[in-house]
Amino acid sequence: MGRPFGIPVYVSWTWFIIAAFITMMFGSRFRQMLPELDGFASYAMAFLFAVLLYVSVLLHELAHSVLAKSFGLPVRRITLYLLGGVSEIEKEPPTPGKEFMVAAAGPVLSLGLAGLGLAGDVYLVNGGGIAEVLVWQLWVSNLIVGVFNLLPGLPLDGGRMLRAGVWRLTRDPGSGTVVAAWGGRVLAVLLVAGPIAMALTGGEQFDPTDLLWPVVLASFIWMGATQSLRVARIRARIPQVNARALARRAIPVTAETPLSEALRQATERRAGALVVVDHEGAPVAIVNEAAVQATPEHRRPWVTVGTLSKALEESTVLQADLAGEPLIDAMRQAPAGEYLLVERGGEIYGVLATSDVNRVFSGV
């Protein structure tokens, strides 16, 4: 829909669902509040309210994203969808203080819009009519968005603020994620259990349809919190990713070598990878493991390793001493099945297979 501050903004097709819902729900309400409106006008006003509400949500997300960009964090895009919006910030803030500020920016802006709307309702458009009704609905909606997002549980902004606080106290971002994610799960349960308990204790008849939106919101929060816990478990294993420890021993072969002969040499020398070298011994390609496994055994004497190899690129040659986040980042920037590991002087150390790295995270 545009690139404000250089950030691409997308609108999911699910937005039209919530826009239709808001239009239907508020159309009849606006007609009651403004009897002079006919049916079409009241529903047109309700649709305008839906659009303006999501403009407020966009401003909320832009507050997160613009501040993140000012801290040097890349922002892929902003997406508006059924339950609001999401800013896709590609890297975590490096400090808990910056994490807290990026998370707080959205609710602060929403509460600021609510304050401006309240002031406008009191001092500018207090004479009734369409303008006052729209302004009143918008400032109340922004107040609800701001307060709701301050609740202390992931994936809400308040959960990220709680994560930053625990991170600051424990000096461990993983602990902050776990605490904030469990806070999100508790919030999800309370969103559903709260209305039921209030109805039962108040002696009112419980209507199951009243749980529609609480269940939708609780499901969103529960799934987001669960995903955060999974990410925390994955991140806890990142320090175990060490290129040297995971490397396969490699043997050099020329492109004309039959596959069967190359595999015989690898078995004899207990190597797990084949590197194609030129006639001067310089590495030029890596034999693809998947292609080797897909070649029937009876054809291997007639197939050369050169036909099953992938040429090396600068991005698929990594330093053998890479580990942790730097190694993951290098692999993410150049996705491949295998990488050639070299020493600082350029000597071949071995081959790192992506499948071996994935096994570190299997079962998470």
mmCIF file of C-alpha atoms in Angstrom:
data_model
loop_
_atom_site.group_PDB
_atom_site.id
_atom_site.type_symbol
_atom_site.label_atom_id
_atom_site.label_comp_id
_atom_site.label_asym_id
_atom_site.label_seq_id
_atom_site.Cartn_x
_atom_site.Cartn_y
_atom_site.Cartn_z
ATOM 1 C CA MET A 1 0.000 0.000 0.000
ATOM 2 C CA GLY A 2 3.046 2.292 0.193
ATOM 3 C CA ARG A 3 6.495 2.717 1.768
ATOM 4 C CA PRO A 4 6.292 5.312 4.582
ATOM 5 C CA PHE A 5 9.804 5.904 5.971
ATOM 6 C CA GLY A 6 10.995 3.325 3.433
ATOM 7 C CA ILE A 7 9.021 0.521 5.119
ATOM 8 C CA PRO A 8 6.723 -1.531 2.832
ATOM 9 C CA VAL A 9 3.143 -1.701 4.132
ATOM 10 C CA TYR A 10 0.892 -4.616 3.160
ATOM 11 C CA VAL A 11 -2.780 -5.261 3.865
ATOM 12 C CA SER A 12 -3.795 -8.893 4.324
ATOM 13 C CA TRP A 13 -7.041 -10.128 2.788
ATOM 14 C CA THR A 14 -8.184 -10.879 6.367
ATOM 15 C CA TRP A 15 -8.484 -7.120 6.938
ATOM 16 C CA PHE A 16 -11.572 -7.112 4.745
ATOM 17 C CA ILE A 17 -13.192 -9.586 7.158
ATOM 18 C CA ILE A 18 -12.739 -7.304 10.136
ATOM 19 C CA ALA A 19 -13.690 -4.257 8.034
ATOM 20 C CA ALA A 20 -16.973 -5.951 7.098
ATOM 21 C CA PHE A 21 -17.551 -6.953 10.737
ATOM 22 C CA ILE A 22 -16.913 -3.409 12.004
ATOM 23 C CA THR A 23 -19.138 -1.968 9.285
ATOM 24 C CA MET A 24 -22.039 -4.268 10.184
ATOM 25 C CA MET A 25 -21.644 -3.860 13.953
ATOM 26 C CA PHE A 26 -21.140 -0.094 14.053
ATOM 27 C CA GLY A 27 -23.533 0.722 11.201
ATOM 28 C CA SER A 28 -26.594 0.053 13.344
ATOM 29 C CA ARG A 29 -24.964 1.724 16.357
ATOM 30 C CA PHE A 30 -24.223 4.927 14.420
ATOM 31 C CA ARG A 31 -27.806 4.999 13.150
ATOM 32 C CA GLN A 32 -29.041 4.903 16.764
ATOM 33 C CA MET A 33 -26.605 7.635 17.794
ATOM 34 C CA LEU A 34 -27.392 9.767 14.723
ATOM 35 C CA PRO A 35 -31.066 9.252 13.764
ATOM 36 C CA GLU A 36 -30.749 11.760 10.929
ATOM 37 C CA LEU A 37 -28.575 9.283 8.976
ATOM 38 C CA ASP A 38 -30.228 6.855 6.593
ATOM 39 C CA GLY A 39 -29.129 3.217 6.402
ATOM 40 C CA PHE A 40 -26.536 3.709 3.656
ATOM 41 C CA ALA A 41 -24.965 6.740 5.322
ATOM 42 C CA SER A 42 -24.668 5.020 8.705
ATOM 43 C CA TYR A 43 -22.921 2.002 7.199
ATOM 44 C CA ALA A 44 -20.675 4.213 5.062
ATOM 45 C CA MET A 45 -19.708 6.038 8.270
ATOM 46 C CA ALA A 46 -18.996 2.683 9.940
ATOM 47 C CA PHE A 47 -16.732 1.660 7.058
ATOM 48 C CA LEU A 48 -14.909 5.007 7.326
ATOM 49 C CA PHE A 49 -14.435 4.287 11.035
ATOM 50 C CA ALA A 50 -12.916 0.871 10.160
ATOM 51 C CA VAL A 51 -10.460 2.530 7.772
ATOM 52 C CA LEU A 52 -9.491 5.248 10.259
ATOM 53 C CA LEU A 53 -9.109 2.676 13.024
ATOM 54 C CA TYR A 54 -6.605 0.749 10.932
ATOM 55 C CA VAL A 55 -4.802 3.966 10.050
ATOM 56 C CA SER A 56 -4.327 4.274 13.818
ATOM 57 C CA VAL A 57 -3.041 0.685 13.917
ATOM 58 C CA LEU A 58 -0.632 1.518 11.085
ATOM 59 C CA LEU A 59 0.672 4.515 13.033
ATOM 60 C CA HIS A 60 1.097 2.220 16.058
ATOM 61 C CA GLU A 61 3.218 -0.192 13.997
ATOM 62 C CA LEU A 62 5.155 2.627 12.355
ATOM 63 C CA ALA A 63 6.164 3.841 15.817
ATOM 64 C CA HIS A 64 7.750 0.430 16.475
ATOM 65 C CA SER A 65 9.385 0.229 13.059
ATOM 66 C CA VAL A 66 10.727 3.771 12.774
ATOM 67 C CA LEU A 67 12.337 3.566 16.204
ATOM 68 C CA ALA A 68 13.784 0.139 15.348
ATOM 69 C CA LYS A 69 15.264 1.561 12.130
ATOM 70 C CA SER A 70 16.788 4.439 14.096
ATOM 71 C CA PHE A 71 18.595 1.786 16.188
ATOM 72 C CA GLY A 72 19.953 0.186 13.024
ATOM 73 C CA LEU A 73 17.530 -2.759 13.046
ATOM 74 C CA PRO A 74 16.257 -3.776 9.580
ATOM 75 C CA VAL A 75 12.476 -3.783 9.153
ATOM 76 C CA ARG A 76 11.175 -6.086 6.425
ATOM 77 C CA ARG A 77 7.579 -4.837 6.302
ATOM 78 C CA ILE A 78 4.399 -3.957 8.185
ATOM 79 C CA THR A 79 1.281 -6.050 7.615
ATOM 80 C CA LEU A 80 -2.259 -5.088 8.631
ATOM 81 C CA TYR A 81 -4.486 -8.105 9.169
ATOM 82 C CA LEU A 82 -7.529 -9.435 11.012
ATOM 83 C CA LEU A 83 -6.419 -8.722 14.593
ATOM 84 C CA GLY A 84 -4.402 -5.570 14.031
ATOM 85 C CA GLY A 85 -0.899 -5.218 12.647
ATOM 86 C CA VAL A 86 2.578 -6.664 12.888
ATOM 87 C CA SER A 87 6.002 -5.135 12.292
ATOM 88 C CA GLU A 88 8.529 -7.625 10.926
ATOM 89 C CA ILE A 89 11.777 -6.472 12.549
ATOM 90 C CA GLU A 90 14.487 -8.822 11.309
ATOM 91 C CA LYS A 91 16.889 -8.548 14.257
ATOM 92 C CA GLU A 92 16.442 -8.323 17.995
ATOM 93 C CA PRO A 93 17.479 -5.089 19.707
ATOM 94 C CA PRO A 94 20.999 -5.536 21.096
ATOM 95 C CA THR A 95 20.176 -4.303 24.608
ATOM 96 C CA PRO A 96 17.172 -4.621 26.950
ATOM 97 C CA GLY A 97 16.856 -0.840 27.022
ATOM 98 C CA LYS A 98 16.386 -0.631 23.261
ATOM 99 C CA GLU A 99 14.034 -3.634 23.348
ATOM 100 C CA PHE A 100 11.903 -1.823 25.934
ATOM 101 C CA MET A 101 11.807 1.418 23.948
ATOM 102 C CA VAL A 102 10.914 -0.272 20.637
ATOM 103 C CA ALA A 103 8.144 -2.251 22.362
ATOM 104 C CA ALA A 104 6.786 0.764 24.243
ATOM 105 C CA ALA A 105 6.701 3.047 21.191
ATOM 106 C CA GLY A 106 3.474 1.533 19.822
ATOM 107 C CA PRO A 107 1.326 1.746 22.974
ATOM 108 C CA VAL A 108 2.692 5.218 23.740
ATOM 109 C CA LEU A 109 1.627 6.422 20.290
ATOM 110 C CA SER A 110 -1.822 4.800 20.626
ATOM 111 C CA LEU A 111 -2.336 6.418 24.035
ATOM 112 C CA GLY A 112 -1.111 9.714 22.575
ATOM 113 C CA LEU A 113 -3.702 9.452 19.788
ATOM 114 C CA ALA A 114 -6.338 8.694 22.426
ATOM 115 C CA GLY A 115 -5.291 11.808 24.349
ATOM 116 C CA LEU A 116 -5.428 13.964 21.233
ATOM 117 C CA GLY A 117 -8.818 12.520 20.332
ATOM 118 C CA LEU A 118 -10.159 13.199 23.817
ATOM 119 C CA ALA A 119 -8.920 16.793 23.668
ATOM 120 C CA GLY A 120 -10.500 17.223 20.245
ATOM 121 C CA ASP A 121 -13.751 15.693 21.495
ATOM 122 C CA VAL A 122 -13.857 18.101 24.436
ATOM 123 C CA TYR A 123 -12.672 21.325 22.822
ATOM 124 C CA LEU A 124 -13.194 21.097 19.049
ATOM 125 C CA VAL A 125 -16.046 18.797 17.999
ATOM 126 C CA ASN A 126 -18.294 18.889 21.044
ATOM 127 C CA GLY A 127 -21.386 20.040 19.219
ATOM 128 C CA GLY A 128 -22.593 16.603 18.209
ATOM 129 C CA GLY A 129 -22.892 15.201 14.725
ATOM 130 C CA ILE A 130 -20.820 12.841 12.626
ATOM 131 C CA ALA A 131 -17.434 14.389 13.478
ATOM 132 C CA GLU A 132 -17.914 14.070 17.248
ATOM 133 C CA VAL A 133 -19.167 10.476 17.033
ATOM 134 C CA LEU A 134 -16.205 9.438 14.862
ATOM 135 C CA VAL A 135 -13.666 11.227 17.053
ATOM 136 C CA TRP A 136 -15.180 9.714 20.204
ATOM 137 C CA GLN A 137 -15.111 6.191 18.776
ATOM 138 C CA LEU A 138 -11.545 6.621 17.545
ATOM 139 C CA TRP A 139 -10.072 7.945 20.777
ATOM 140 C CA VAL A 140 -11.811 5.248 22.813
ATOM 141 C CA SER A 141 -10.567 2.588 20.362
ATOM 142 C CA ASN A 142 -6.998 3.894 20.556
ATOM 143 C CA LEU A 143 -7.239 3.895 24.339
ATOM 144 C CA ILE A 144 -8.310 0.237 24.272
ATOM 145 C CA VAL A 145 -5.532 -0.663 21.783
ATOM 146 C CA GLY A 146 -2.915 1.123 23.883
ATOM 147 C CA VAL A 147 -3.979 -0.400 27.204
ATOM 148 C CA PHE A 148 -4.520 -3.904 25.766
ATOM 149 C CA ASN A 149 -1.052 -3.906 24.204
ATOM 150 C CA LEU A 150 0.482 -3.012 27.571
ATOM 151 C CA LEU A 151 -0.696 -6.295 29.098
ATOM 152 C CA PRO A 152 2.408 -8.221 30.269
ATOM 153 C CA GLY A 153 2.513 -11.203 27.974
ATOM 154 C CA LEU A 154 3.975 -12.111 24.587
ATOM 155 C CA PRO A 155 3.234 -11.506 21.761
ATOM 156 C CA LEU A 156 1.809 -8.197 23.021
ATOM 157 C CA ASP A 157 4.009 -5.124 23.380
ATOM 158 C CA GLY A 158 3.687 -5.339 27.148
ATOM 159 C CA GLY A 159 5.142 -8.832 26.938
ATOM 160 C CA ARG A 160 8.176 -7.492 25.089
ATOM 161 C CA MET A 161 8.537 -4.803 27.747
ATOM 162 C CA LEU A 162 8.358 -7.497 30.448
ATOM 163 C CA ARG A 163 10.943 -9.525 28.513
ATOM 164 C CA ALA A 164 13.244 -6.501 28.448
ATOM 165 C CA GLY A 165 12.863 -6.067 32.200
ATOM 166 C CA VAL A 166 13.671 -9.706 32.980
ATOM 167 C CA TRP A 167 16.530 -9.575 30.470
ATOM 168 C CA ARG A 168 17.944 -6.554 32.317
ATOM 169 C CA LEU A 169 17.673 -8.279 35.708
ATOM 170 C CA THR A 170 18.997 -11.699 34.676
ATOM 171 C CA ARG A 171 21.290 -10.589 31.820
ATOM 172 C CA ASP A 172 19.726 -13.442 29.845
ATOM 173 C CA PRO A 173 17.316 -12.616 26.989
ATOM 174 C CA GLY A 174 16.193 -16.261 26.881
ATOM 175 C CA SER A 175 14.925 -16.085 30.470
ATOM 176 C CA GLY A 176 13.056 -12.897 29.619
ATOM 177 C CA THR A 177 11.371 -14.619 26.674
ATOM 178 C CA VAL A 178 10.290 -17.599 28.775
ATOM 179 C CA VAL A 179 8.801 -15.413 31.533
ATOM 180 C CA ALA A 180 6.984 -13.137 29.079
ATOM 181 C CA ALA A 181 5.705 -16.076 27.013
ATOM 182 C CA TRP A 182 4.225 -17.764 30.080
ATOM 183 C CA GLY A 183 2.719 -14.397 30.948
ATOM 184 C CA GLY A 184 1.035 -14.496 27.535
ATOM 185 C CA ARG A 185 -0.346 -17.970 28.194
ATOM 186 C CA VAL A 186 -1.766 -16.819 31.527
ATOM 187 C CA LEU A 187 -3.386 -13.830 29.801
ATOM 188 C CA ALA A 188 -4.919 -16.129 27.186
ATOM 189 C CA VAL A 189 -6.502 -18.282 29.880
ATOM 190 C CA LEU A 190 -7.789 -15.236 31.781
ATOM 191 C CA LEU A 191 -9.364 -13.776 28.627
ATOM 192 C CA VAL A 192 -11.593 -16.827 28.361
ATOM 193 C CA ALA A 193 -12.024 -17.697 32.050
ATOM 194 C CA GLY A 194 -12.647 -14.090 33.122
ATOM 195 C CA PRO A 195 -15.997 -13.533 31.323
ATOM 196 C CA ILE A 196 -17.240 -16.961 32.437
ATOM 197 C CA ALA A 197 -16.320 -16.296 36.067
ATOM 198 C CA MET A 198 -17.880 -12.820 36.013
ATOM 199 C CA ALA A 199 -21.134 -14.173 34.591
ATOM 200 C CA LEU A 200 -21.335 -17.017 37.123
ATOM 201 C CA THR A 201 -20.446 -14.913 40.174
ATOM 202 C CA GLY A 202 -22.815 -12.138 39.098
ATOM 203 C CA GLY A 203 -25.735 -14.526 38.808
ATOM 204 C CA GLU A 204 -26.244 -13.659 35.140
ATOM 205 C CA GLN A 205 -27.174 -16.141 32.461
ATOM 206 C CA PHE A 206 -24.077 -17.071 30.509
ATOM 207 C CA ASP A 207 -24.271 -16.616 26.736
ATOM 208 C CA PRO A 208 -21.633 -18.705 24.894
ATOM 209 C CA THR A 209 -21.640 -16.242 21.983
ATOM 210 C CA ASP A 210 -20.079 -13.676 24.342
ATOM 211 C CA LEU A 211 -16.914 -15.762 24.186
ATOM 212 C CA LEU A 212 -16.415 -15.351 20.438
ATOM 213 C CA TRP A 213 -13.903 -12.492 20.529
ATOM 214 C CA PRO A 214 -12.260 -13.516 23.827
ATOM 215 C CA VAL A 215 -11.574 -16.961 22.319
ATOM 216 C CA VAL A 216 -10.207 -15.425 19.091
ATOM 217 C CA LEU A 217 -7.911 -13.073 21.022
ATOM 218 C CA ALA A 218 -6.891 -15.791 23.489
ATOM 219 C CA SER A 219 -6.018 -18.140 20.614
ATOM 220 C CA PHE A 220 -3.888 -15.446 18.989
ATOM 221 C CA ILE A 221 -2.038 -14.735 22.247
ATOM 222 C CA TRP A 222 -1.612 -18.432 23.133
ATOM 223 C CA MET A 223 -0.164 -19.283 19.708
ATOM 224 C CA GLY A 224 2.135 -16.262 19.793
ATOM 225 C CA ALA A 225 3.364 -17.138 23.290
ATOM 226 C CA THR A 226 3.927 -20.760 22.278
ATOM 227 C CA GLN A 227 5.912 -19.661 19.228
ATOM 228 C CA SER A 228 8.009 -17.386 21.459
ATOM 229 C CA LEU A 229 8.810 -20.319 23.745
ATOM 230 C CA ARG A 230 9.871 -22.384 20.735
ATOM 231 C CA VAL A 231 12.104 -19.554 19.499
ATOM 232 C CA ALA A 232 13.652 -19.300 22.978
ATOM 233 C CA ARG A 233 14.487 -23.015 22.904
ATOM 234 C CA ILE A 234 15.998 -22.641 19.434
ATOM 235 C CA ARG A 235 18.085 -19.646 20.473
ATOM 236 C CA ALA A 236 19.340 -21.551 23.511
ATOM 237 C CA ARG A 237 20.914 -24.068 21.145
ATOM 238 C CA ILE A 238 22.561 -21.543 18.861
ATOM 239 C CA PRO A 239 25.814 -21.497 20.902
ATOM 240 C CA GLN A 240 26.110 -25.242 20.169
ATOM 241 C CA VAL A 241 26.381 -24.506 16.434
ATOM 242 C CA ASN A 242 30.121 -24.631 15.772
ATOM 243 C CA ALA A 243 31.484 -24.957 12.243
ATOM 244 C CA ARG A 244 34.566 -26.939 13.272
ATOM 245 C CA ALA A 245 32.624 -29.323 15.472
ATOM 246 C CA LEU A 246 29.976 -29.995 12.810
ATOM 247 C CA ALA A 247 32.299 -30.122 9.781
ATOM 248 C CA ARG A 248 32.632 -33.256 7.691
ATOM 249 C CA ARG A 249 36.066 -34.323 6.631
ATOM 250 C CA ALA A 250 36.420 -33.712 2.884
ATOM 251 C CA ILE A 251 38.678 -35.209 0.255
ATOM 252 C CA PRO A 252 39.643 -33.474 -2.999
ATOM 253 C CA VAL A 253 38.700 -35.066 -6.312
ATOM 254 C CA THR A 254 38.825 -33.875 -9.902
ATOM 255 C CA ALA A 255 35.647 -33.318 -11.879
ATOM 256 C CA GLU A 256 36.404 -36.315 -14.145
ATOM 257 C CA THR A 257 36.550 -38.797 -11.253
ATOM 258 C CA PRO A 258 33.800 -41.462 -11.437
ATOM 259 C CA LEU A 259 31.377 -41.212 -8.534
ATOM 260 C CA SER A 260 31.999 -44.828 -7.474
ATOM 261 C CA GLU A 261 35.758 -44.195 -7.252
ATOM 262 C CA ALA A 262 35.267 -40.957 -5.334
ATOM 263 C CA LEU A 263 32.979 -42.709 -2.824
ATOM 264 C CA ARG A 264 35.522 -45.537 -2.453
ATOM 265 C CA GLN A 265 38.243 -43.036 -1.619
ATOM 266 C CA ALA A 266 35.952 -41.233 0.835
ATOM 267 C CA THR A 267 35.108 -44.498 2.620
ATOM 268 C CA GLU A 268 38.768 -45.507 2.749
ATOM 269 C CA ARG A 269 39.788 -42.174 4.262
ATOM 270 C CA ARG A 270 36.672 -41.912 6.460
ATOM 271 C CA ALA A 271 35.555 -38.693 4.833
ATOM 272 C CA GLY A 272 31.962 -37.475 4.654
ATOM 273 C CA ALA A 273 32.202 -34.993 1.793
ATOM 274 C CA LEU A 274 33.749 -34.533 -1.654
ATOM 275 C CA VAL A 275 35.289 -31.285 -2.871
ATOM 276 C CA VAL A 276 35.965 -30.864 -6.584
ATOM 277 C CA VAL A 277 39.332 -29.254 -7.268
ATOM 278 C CA ASP A 278 40.959 -28.047 -10.469
ATOM 279 C CA HIS A 279 44.245 -29.440 -11.776
ATOM 280 C CA GLU A 280 46.139 -27.016 -9.529
ATOM 281 C CA GLY A 281 44.328 -28.284 -6.434
ATOM 282 C CA ALA A 282 42.131 -25.223 -5.885
ATOM 283 C CA PRO A 283 38.543 -25.980 -4.771
ATOM 284 C CA VAL A 284 35.922 -25.119 -7.388
ATOM 285 C CA ALA A 285 32.787 -27.019 -6.346
ATOM 286 C CA ILE A 286 31.186 -29.265 -3.725
ATOM 287 C CA VAL A 287 29.579 -32.562 -4.666
ATOM 288 C CA ASN A 288 25.917 -32.375 -3.704
ATOM 289 C CA GLU A 289 25.004 -35.052 -1.143
ATOM 290 C CA ALA A 290 21.364 -35.260 -2.251
ATOM 291 C CA ALA A 291 22.424 -35.793 -5.862
ATOM 292 C CA VAL A 292 24.798 -38.581 -4.812
ATOM 293 C CA GLN A 293 22.078 -40.359 -2.838
ATOM 294 C CA ALA A 294 19.682 -40.041 -5.774
ATOM 295 C CA THR A 295 22.137 -41.739 -8.162
ATOM 296 C CA PRO A 296 21.474 -45.521 -8.415
ATOM 297 C CA GLU A 297 24.470 -47.626 -7.413
ATOM 298 C CA HIS A 298 24.712 -49.349 -10.799
ATOM 299 C CA ARG A 299 25.153 -45.965 -12.537
ATOM 300 C CA ARG A 300 27.820 -44.594 -10.205
ATOM 301 C CA PRO A 301 30.812 -45.962 -12.179
ATOM 302 C CA TRP A 302 29.556 -44.066 -15.246
ATOM 303 C CA VAL A 303 28.716 -40.759 -13.573
ATOM 304 C CA THR A 304 31.468 -38.216 -12.869
ATOM 305 C CA VAL A 305 31.454 -36.139 -9.693
ATOM 306 C CA GLY A 306 31.560 -32.963 -11.760
ATOM 307 C CA THR A 307 28.021 -33.543 -12.987
ATOM 308 C CA LEU A 308 26.762 -33.825 -9.396
ATOM 309 C CA SER A 309 28.555 -30.806 -7.976
ATOM 310 C CA LYS A 310 27.594 -27.217 -7.338
ATOM 311 C CA ALA A 311 30.070 -24.491 -8.154
ATOM 312 C CA LEU A 312 31.480 -22.596 -5.209
ATOM 313 C CA GLU A 313 30.529 -18.971 -4.731
ATOM 314 C CA GLU A 314 32.138 -16.463 -2.436
ATOM 315 C CA SER A 315 29.123 -16.651 -0.090
ATOM 316 C CA THR A 316 29.325 -20.462 0.248
ATOM 317 C CA VAL A 317 32.938 -20.407 1.413
ATOM 318 C CA LEU A 318 32.971 -19.819 5.179
ATOM 319 C CA GLN A 319 35.672 -19.461 7.788
ATOM 320 C CA ALA A 320 36.127 -22.640 9.807
ATOM 321 C CA ASP A 321 36.158 -20.760 13.118
ATOM 322 C CA LEU A 322 32.618 -19.392 12.750
ATOM 323 C CA ALA A 323 30.185 -20.344 15.514
ATOM 324 C CA GLY A 324 26.874 -19.273 17.032
ATOM 325 C CA GLU A 325 25.024 -16.243 15.658
ATOM 326 C CA PRO A 326 27.728 -15.240 13.118
ATOM 327 C CA LEU A 327 27.589 -18.721 11.566
ATOM 328 C CA ILE A 328 23.773 -18.739 11.437
ATOM 329 C CA ASP A 329 23.762 -15.260 9.887
ATOM 330 C CA ALA A 330 26.301 -16.308 7.226
ATOM 331 C CA MET A 331 24.194 -19.353 6.313
ATOM 332 C CA ARG A 332 20.982 -17.310 6.260
ATOM 333 C CA GLN A 333 22.471 -14.787 3.845
ATOM 334 C CA ALA A 334 23.415 -17.523 1.358
ATOM 335 C CA PRO A 335 21.127 -20.578 1.730
ATOM 336 C CA ALA A 336 22.806 -23.734 0.422
ATOM 337 C CA GLY A 337 23.006 -27.461 1.093
ATOM 338 C CA GLU A 338 26.751 -27.478 1.748
ATOM 339 C CA TYR A 339 29.423 -24.907 2.554
ATOM 340 C CA LEU A 340 33.180 -25.157 2.143
ATOM 341 C CA LEU A 341 35.049 -24.381 5.365
ATOM 342 C CA VAL A 342 38.509 -22.901 5.033
ATOM 343 C CA GLU A 343 41.213 -21.812 7.431
ATOM 344 C CA ARG A 344 42.380 -18.211 7.646
ATOM 345 C CA GLY A 345 45.117 -18.992 5.165
ATOM 346 C CA GLY A 346 42.685 -20.480 2.648
ATOM 347 C CA GLU A 347 43.416 -24.153 3.362
ATOM 348 C CA ILE A 348 40.438 -26.507 3.123
ATOM 349 C CA TYR A 349 39.189 -27.585 6.557
ATOM 350 C CA GLY A 350 36.067 -29.524 5.564
ATOM 351 C CA VAL A 351 32.463 -29.236 4.454
ATOM 352 C CA LEU A 352 29.567 -28.024 6.575
ATOM 353 C CA ALA A 353 26.216 -29.583 5.612
ATOM 354 C CA THR A 354 23.064 -27.637 6.396
ATOM 355 C CA SER A 355 21.384 -30.917 7.394
ATOM 356 C CA ASP A 356 23.975 -31.349 10.169
ATOM 357 C CA VAL A 357 23.227 -27.864 11.485
ATOM 358 C CA ASN A 358 19.490 -28.575 11.374
ATOM 359 C CA ARG A 359 19.956 -31.646 13.540
ATOM 360 C CA VAL A 360 21.181 -29.403 16.354
ATOM 361 C CA PHE A 361 17.693 -27.887 16.440
ATOM 362 C CA SER A 362 15.693 -31.060 15.730
ATOM 363 C CA GLY A 363 13.069 -31.870 18.322
ATOM 364 C CA VAL A 364 12.762 -28.231 19.468
#
